[in-house]
Coordinates of C-alpha atoms in Angstrom, one line a residue:
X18 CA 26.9 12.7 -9.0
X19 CA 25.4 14.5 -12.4
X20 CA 27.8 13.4 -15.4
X21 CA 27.7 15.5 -18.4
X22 CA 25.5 12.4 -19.6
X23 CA 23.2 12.7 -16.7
X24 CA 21.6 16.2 -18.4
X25 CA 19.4 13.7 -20.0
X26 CA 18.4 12.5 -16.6
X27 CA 16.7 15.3 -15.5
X28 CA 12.4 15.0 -14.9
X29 CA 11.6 18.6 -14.6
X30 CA 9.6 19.6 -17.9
X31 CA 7.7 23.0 -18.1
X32 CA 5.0 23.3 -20.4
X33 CA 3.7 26.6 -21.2
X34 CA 0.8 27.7 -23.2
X35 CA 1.6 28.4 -26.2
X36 CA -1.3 31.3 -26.8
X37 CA 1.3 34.0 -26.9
X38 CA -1.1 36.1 -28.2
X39 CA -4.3 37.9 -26.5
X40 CA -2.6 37.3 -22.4
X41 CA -3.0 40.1 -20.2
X42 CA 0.5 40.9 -20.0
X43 CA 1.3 44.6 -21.8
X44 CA 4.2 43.0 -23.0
X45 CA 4.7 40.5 -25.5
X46 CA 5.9 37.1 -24.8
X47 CA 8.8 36.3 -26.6
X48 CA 10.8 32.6 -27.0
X49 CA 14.6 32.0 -27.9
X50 CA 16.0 28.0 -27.5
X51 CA 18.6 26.3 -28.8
X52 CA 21.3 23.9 -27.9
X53 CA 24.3 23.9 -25.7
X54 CA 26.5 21.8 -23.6
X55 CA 25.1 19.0 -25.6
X56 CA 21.4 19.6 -24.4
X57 CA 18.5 22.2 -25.0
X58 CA 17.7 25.5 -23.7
X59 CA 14.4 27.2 -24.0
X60 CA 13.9 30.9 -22.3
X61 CA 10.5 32.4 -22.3
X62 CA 10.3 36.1 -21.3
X63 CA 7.7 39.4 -21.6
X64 CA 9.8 42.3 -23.1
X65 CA 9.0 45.0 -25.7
X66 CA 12.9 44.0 -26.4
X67 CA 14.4 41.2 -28.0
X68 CA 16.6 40.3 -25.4
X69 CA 18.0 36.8 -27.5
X70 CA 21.8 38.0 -28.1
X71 CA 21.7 39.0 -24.4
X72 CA 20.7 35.2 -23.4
X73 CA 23.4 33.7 -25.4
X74 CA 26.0 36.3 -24.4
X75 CA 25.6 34.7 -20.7
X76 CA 25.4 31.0 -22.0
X77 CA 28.4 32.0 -23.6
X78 CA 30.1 33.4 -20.6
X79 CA 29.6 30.3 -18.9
X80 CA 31.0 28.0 -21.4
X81 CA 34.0 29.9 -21.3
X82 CA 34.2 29.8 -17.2
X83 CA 33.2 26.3 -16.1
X84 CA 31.9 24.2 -19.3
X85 CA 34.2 21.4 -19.5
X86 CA 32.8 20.8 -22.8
X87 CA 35.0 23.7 -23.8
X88 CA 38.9 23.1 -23.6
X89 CA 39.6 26.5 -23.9
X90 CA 37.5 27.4 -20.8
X91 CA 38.7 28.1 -17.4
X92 CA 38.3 25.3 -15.6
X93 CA 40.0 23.2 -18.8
X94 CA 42.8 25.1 -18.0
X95 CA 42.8 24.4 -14.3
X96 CA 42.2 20.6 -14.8
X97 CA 45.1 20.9 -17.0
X98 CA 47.6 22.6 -14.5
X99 CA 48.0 25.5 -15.8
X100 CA 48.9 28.0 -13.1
X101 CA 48.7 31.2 -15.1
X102 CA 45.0 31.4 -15.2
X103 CA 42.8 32.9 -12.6
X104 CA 39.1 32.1 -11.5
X105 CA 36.0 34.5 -13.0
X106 CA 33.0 36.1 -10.8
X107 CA 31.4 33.0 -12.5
X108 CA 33.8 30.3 -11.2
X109 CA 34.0 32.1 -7.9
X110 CA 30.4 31.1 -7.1
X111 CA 30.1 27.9 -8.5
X112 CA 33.0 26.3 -6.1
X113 CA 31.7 28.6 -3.2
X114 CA 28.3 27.0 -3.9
X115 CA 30.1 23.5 -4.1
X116 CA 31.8 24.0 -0.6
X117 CA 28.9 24.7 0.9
X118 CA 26.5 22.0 0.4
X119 CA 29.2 19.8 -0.1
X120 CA 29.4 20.8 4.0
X121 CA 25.6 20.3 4.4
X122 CA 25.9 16.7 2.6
X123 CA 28.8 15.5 4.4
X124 CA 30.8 15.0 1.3
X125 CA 28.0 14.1 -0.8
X126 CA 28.1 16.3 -3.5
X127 CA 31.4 16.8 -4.5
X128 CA 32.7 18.4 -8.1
X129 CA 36.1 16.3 -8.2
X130 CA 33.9 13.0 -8.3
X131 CA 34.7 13.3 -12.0
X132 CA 37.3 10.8 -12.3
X133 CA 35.4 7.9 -10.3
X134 CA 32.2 8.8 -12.8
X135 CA 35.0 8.2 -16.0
X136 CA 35.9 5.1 -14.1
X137 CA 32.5 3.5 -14.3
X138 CA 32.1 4.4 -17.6
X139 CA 29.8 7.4 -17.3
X140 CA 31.9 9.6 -17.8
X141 CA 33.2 12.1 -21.3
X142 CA 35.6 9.5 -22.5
X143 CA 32.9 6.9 -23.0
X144 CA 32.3 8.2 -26.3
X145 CA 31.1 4.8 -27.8
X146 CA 28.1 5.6 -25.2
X147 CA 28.3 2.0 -24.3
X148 CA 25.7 0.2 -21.9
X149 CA 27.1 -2.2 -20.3
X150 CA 30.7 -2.3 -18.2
X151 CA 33.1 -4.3 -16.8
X152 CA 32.9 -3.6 -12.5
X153 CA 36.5 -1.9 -12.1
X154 CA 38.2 -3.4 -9.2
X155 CA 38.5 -2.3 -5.6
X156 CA 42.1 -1.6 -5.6
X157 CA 41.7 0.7 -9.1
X158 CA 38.4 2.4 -7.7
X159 CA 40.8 3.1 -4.5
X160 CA 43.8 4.0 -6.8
X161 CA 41.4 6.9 -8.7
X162 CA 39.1 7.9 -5.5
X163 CA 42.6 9.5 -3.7
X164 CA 42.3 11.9 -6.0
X165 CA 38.6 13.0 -5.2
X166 CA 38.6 15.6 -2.2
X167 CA 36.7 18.4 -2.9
X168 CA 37.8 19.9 1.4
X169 CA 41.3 19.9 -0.1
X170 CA 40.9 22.2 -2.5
X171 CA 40.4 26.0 -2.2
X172 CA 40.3 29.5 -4.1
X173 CA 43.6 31.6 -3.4
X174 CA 42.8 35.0 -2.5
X175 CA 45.1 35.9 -6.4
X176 CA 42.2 34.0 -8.0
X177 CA 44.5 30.7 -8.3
X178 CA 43.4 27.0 -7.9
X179 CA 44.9 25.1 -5.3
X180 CA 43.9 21.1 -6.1
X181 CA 44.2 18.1 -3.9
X182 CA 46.2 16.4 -6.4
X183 CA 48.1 17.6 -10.2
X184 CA 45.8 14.8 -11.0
X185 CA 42.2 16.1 -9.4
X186 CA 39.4 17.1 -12.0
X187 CA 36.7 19.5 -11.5
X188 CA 33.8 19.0 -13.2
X189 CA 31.0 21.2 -12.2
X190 CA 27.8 20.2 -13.8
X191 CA 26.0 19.1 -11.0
X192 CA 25.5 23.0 -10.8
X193 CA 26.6 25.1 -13.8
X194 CA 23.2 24.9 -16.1
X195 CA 21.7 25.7 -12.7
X196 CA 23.5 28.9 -12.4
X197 CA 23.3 29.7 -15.9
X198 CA 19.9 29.7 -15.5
X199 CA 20.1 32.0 -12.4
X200 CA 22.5 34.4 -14.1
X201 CA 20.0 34.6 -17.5
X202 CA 17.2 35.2 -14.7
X203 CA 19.5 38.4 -13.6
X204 CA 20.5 39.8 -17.1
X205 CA 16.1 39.8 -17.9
X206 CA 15.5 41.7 -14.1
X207 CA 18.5 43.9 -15.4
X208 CA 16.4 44.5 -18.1
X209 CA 12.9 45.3 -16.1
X210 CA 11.8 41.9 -18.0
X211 CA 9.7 40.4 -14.5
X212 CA 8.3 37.7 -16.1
X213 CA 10.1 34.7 -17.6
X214 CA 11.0 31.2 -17.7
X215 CA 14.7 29.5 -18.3
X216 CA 14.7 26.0 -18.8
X217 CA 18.4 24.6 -19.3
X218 CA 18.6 20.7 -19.9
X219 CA 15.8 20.6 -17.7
X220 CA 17.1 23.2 -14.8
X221 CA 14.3 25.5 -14.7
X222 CA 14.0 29.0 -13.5
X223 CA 11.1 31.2 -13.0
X224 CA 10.0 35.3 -12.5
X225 CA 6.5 36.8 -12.7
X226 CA 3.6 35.1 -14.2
X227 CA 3.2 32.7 -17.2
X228 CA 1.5 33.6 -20.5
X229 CA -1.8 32.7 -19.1
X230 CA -1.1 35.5 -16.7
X231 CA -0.8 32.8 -13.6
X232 CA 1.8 30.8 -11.7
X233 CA 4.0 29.2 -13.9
X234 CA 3.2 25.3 -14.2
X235 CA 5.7 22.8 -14.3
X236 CA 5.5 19.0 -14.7
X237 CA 7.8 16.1 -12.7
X238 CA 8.1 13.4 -14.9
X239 CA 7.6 9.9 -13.7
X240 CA 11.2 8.3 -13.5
X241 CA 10.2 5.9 -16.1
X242 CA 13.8 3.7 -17.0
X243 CA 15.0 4.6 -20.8
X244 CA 18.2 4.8 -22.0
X245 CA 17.9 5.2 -25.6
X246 CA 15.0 7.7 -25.7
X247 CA 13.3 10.2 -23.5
X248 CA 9.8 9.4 -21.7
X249 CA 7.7 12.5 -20.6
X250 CA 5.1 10.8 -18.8
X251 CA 3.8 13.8 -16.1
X252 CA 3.6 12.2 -12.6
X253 CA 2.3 15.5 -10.7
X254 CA 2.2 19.6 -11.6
X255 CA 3.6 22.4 -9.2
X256 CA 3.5 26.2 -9.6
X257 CA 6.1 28.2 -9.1
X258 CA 6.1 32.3 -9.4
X259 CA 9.2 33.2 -8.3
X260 CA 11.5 29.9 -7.3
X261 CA 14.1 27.3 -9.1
X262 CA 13.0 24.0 -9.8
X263 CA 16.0 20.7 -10.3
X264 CA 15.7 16.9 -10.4
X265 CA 18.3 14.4 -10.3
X266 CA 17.6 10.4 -10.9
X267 CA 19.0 7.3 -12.3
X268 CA 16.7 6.4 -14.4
X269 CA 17.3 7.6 -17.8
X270 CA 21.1 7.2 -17.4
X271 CA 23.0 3.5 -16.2
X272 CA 24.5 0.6 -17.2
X273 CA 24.7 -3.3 -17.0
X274 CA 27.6 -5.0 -15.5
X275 CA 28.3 -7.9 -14.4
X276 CA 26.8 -7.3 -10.8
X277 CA 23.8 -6.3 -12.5
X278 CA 22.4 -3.0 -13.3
X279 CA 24.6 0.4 -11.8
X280 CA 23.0 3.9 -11.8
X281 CA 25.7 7.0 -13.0
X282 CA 25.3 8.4 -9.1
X283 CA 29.0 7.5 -7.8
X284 CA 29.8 8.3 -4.4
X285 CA 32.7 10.5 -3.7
X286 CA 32.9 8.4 -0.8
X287 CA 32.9 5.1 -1.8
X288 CA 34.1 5.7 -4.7
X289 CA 31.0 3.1 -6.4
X290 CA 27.2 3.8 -7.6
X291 CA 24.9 4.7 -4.9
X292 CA 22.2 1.8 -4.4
X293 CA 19.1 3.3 -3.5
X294 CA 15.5 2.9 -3.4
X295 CA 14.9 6.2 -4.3
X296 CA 14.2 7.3 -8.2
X297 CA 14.7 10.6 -8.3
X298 CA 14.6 13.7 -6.2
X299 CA 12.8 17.1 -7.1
X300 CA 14.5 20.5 -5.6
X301 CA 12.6 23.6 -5.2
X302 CA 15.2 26.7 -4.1
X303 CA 15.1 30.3 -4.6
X304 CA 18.3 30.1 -7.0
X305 CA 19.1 27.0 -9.4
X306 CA 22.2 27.2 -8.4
X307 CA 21.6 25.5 -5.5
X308 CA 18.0 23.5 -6.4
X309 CA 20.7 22.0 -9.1
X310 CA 23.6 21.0 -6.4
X311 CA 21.0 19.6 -3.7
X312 CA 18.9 17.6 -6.5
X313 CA 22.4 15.6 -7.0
X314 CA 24.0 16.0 -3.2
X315 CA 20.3 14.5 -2.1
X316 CA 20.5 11.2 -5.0
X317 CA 24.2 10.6 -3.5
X318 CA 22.5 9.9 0.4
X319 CA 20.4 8.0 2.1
X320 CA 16.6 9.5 2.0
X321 CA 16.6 10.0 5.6
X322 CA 19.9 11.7 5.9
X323 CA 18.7 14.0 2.6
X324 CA 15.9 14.9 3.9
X325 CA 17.1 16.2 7.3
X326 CA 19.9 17.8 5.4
X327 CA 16.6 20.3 3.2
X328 CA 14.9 21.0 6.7
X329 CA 18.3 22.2 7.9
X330 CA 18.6 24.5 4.7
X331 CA 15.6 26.5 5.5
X332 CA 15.6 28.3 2.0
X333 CA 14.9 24.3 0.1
X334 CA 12.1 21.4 -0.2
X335 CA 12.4 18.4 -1.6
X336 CA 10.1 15.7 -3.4
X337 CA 11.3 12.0 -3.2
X338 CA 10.3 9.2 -5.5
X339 CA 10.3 5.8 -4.3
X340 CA 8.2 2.6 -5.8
X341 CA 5.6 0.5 -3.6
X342 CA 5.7 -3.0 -4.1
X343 CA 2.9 -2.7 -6.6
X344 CA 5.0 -0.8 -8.3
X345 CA 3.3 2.4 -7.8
X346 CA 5.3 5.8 -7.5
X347 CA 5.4 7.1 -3.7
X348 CA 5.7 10.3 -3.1
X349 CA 7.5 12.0 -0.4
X350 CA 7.6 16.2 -0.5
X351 CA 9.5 17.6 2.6
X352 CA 8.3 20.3 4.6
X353 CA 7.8 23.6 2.3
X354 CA 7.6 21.7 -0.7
X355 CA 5.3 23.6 -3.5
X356 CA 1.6 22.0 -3.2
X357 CA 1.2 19.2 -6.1
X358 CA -1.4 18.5 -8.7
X359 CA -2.2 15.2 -10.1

């Protein structure tokens, strides 16, 4: 499952043209980026309005709902116990979205992994950022993983959280830049803004045309292993118009331990990291909501079962990376999947 460490992990990276100026668009291309929930945004739009205080105003609503990076924020409060808070519109969707492909993953993707993920030392209280662990011991992975259940949990019709456990966590950022992209995406076609582009720690978002007045282009990097520094190295291209784009890997975010090296995908039901041949996994969707949920739900089980899990969500397509024995990348694009460029 995505850690708040894992938005580093992400390979989607859109590259625009930068010739603002002289496209056939009326309006003019405007940019706004900056940082938040310890990565970088970066929104691209076509409006005769500067629309930037309008972008942060939902990033900010956000933060306040789900961000767990924010201890003032709703779900802080929830993880804390504290009954006299009540769930948002934003909230609302985000565990609605969770239950339901946490159903089409057979327990896959689950938000109240959190704990297991601090367990293995991927989690926010590894603050030293160390790489290399000590493997936590079956009864202790078994004493935090009764806790983990995101079935027992549900949304009171007052708004109220009922949790598994006092002790249950909710972490949602398997899916919450993912939906603040799709909720920046509504606030521009509020706006009449058609064209756009929200990129969000590598959650991506599209409307309309590029500046070039074409589909919007954006590159899959090559899960190339680095844990101290990022490597854009563009394995293929796809165009989007009017679609969310999402990847989840292990490459860019693991340890060493002493039975060797340990990606930061726990399972929810195992409780330990998922050992996989697979690299990474590209989601295309109509909302980034749920490109971003299936990108992790899809590194958490085995390619076969992920695979028949997208053709079963018509409205999806995947793109899984796997390594010949030559070491050359493999790819494998499931039916619907956006035609690729080299």
């Amino acid at each position: 499952m995505k850690t708040n460490a894992s938005i580093l992990t992400l390979a989607v990276i859109a590259f625009l043209s930068m010739a603002f100026v002289g496209c056939d668009s009326r309006k003019p291309y405007r940019m706004c980026d900056g940082i938040v929930w310890s990565t970088t945004y970066k929104v691209t739009y076509a409006s005769n309005a500067v629309l930037d205080d309008s972008v942060q105003k939902v990033l900010k609503d956000v933060d306040n709902s789900v961000s767990t990076f924010n201890p003032r924020s709703i779900i802080s409060a929830i993880n804390r116990n504290d009954t006299s808070v009540v769930a948002d519109t934003i909230l609302r969707k985000v565990f609605e979205e969770s239950v339901r492909i946490n159903r089409y993953s057979h327990g896959a993707f689950d938000p109240t992994v959190g704990p297991l993920v601090d367990l293995w030392g991927f989690g926010p209280s590894n603050k030293l950022h160390v790489d290399s662990i000590k493997v936590p011991s079956a009864q202790r992975i078994d004493s935090v993983r009764m806790f983990v259940g995101l079935p027992d949990c549900m949304l009171l019709p007052d708004g109220r959280m009922h949790k598994k456990d006092p002790a249950t966590q909710f972490n949602f950022s398997a899916l919450a830049k993912g939906y603040a992209c799709d909720l920046v995406a509504a606030m521009f076609e509020r706006n009449g803004v058609t064209d756009y582009m929200v990129e969000i720690g590598g959650e991506i978002k599209v409307g309309g045309e590029s500046p070039t007045g074409q589909q919007w282009r954006v590159m899959i990097d090559a899960p190339i292993p680095s844990t101290d520094s990022i490597i854009h190295d563009g394995m293929a291209v796809i165009r989007l118009s009017n679609d969310a784009v999402a990847t989840s890997g292990n490459y860019r975010n693991y340890h060493h331990s002493d039975i060797g090296v340990v990606g930061h995908t726990i399972s929810p039901v195992t409780g330990k990291p998922v050992t996989s041949r697979v690299l990474s996994v590209t989601i295309v969707a109509p909302d980034c909501v749920t490109a971003d949920a299936l990108a992790t739900a899809c590194m958490v089980m085995p390619m076969d079962s992920a695979r028949a899990m997208l053709n079963e969500i018509h409205e999806a397509a995947g793109l899984f990376v796997t390594m010949d024995s030559d070491g050359k990348w493999e790819l494998h694009p499931t039916r619907g999947f956006p035609m690729i460029d080299r």
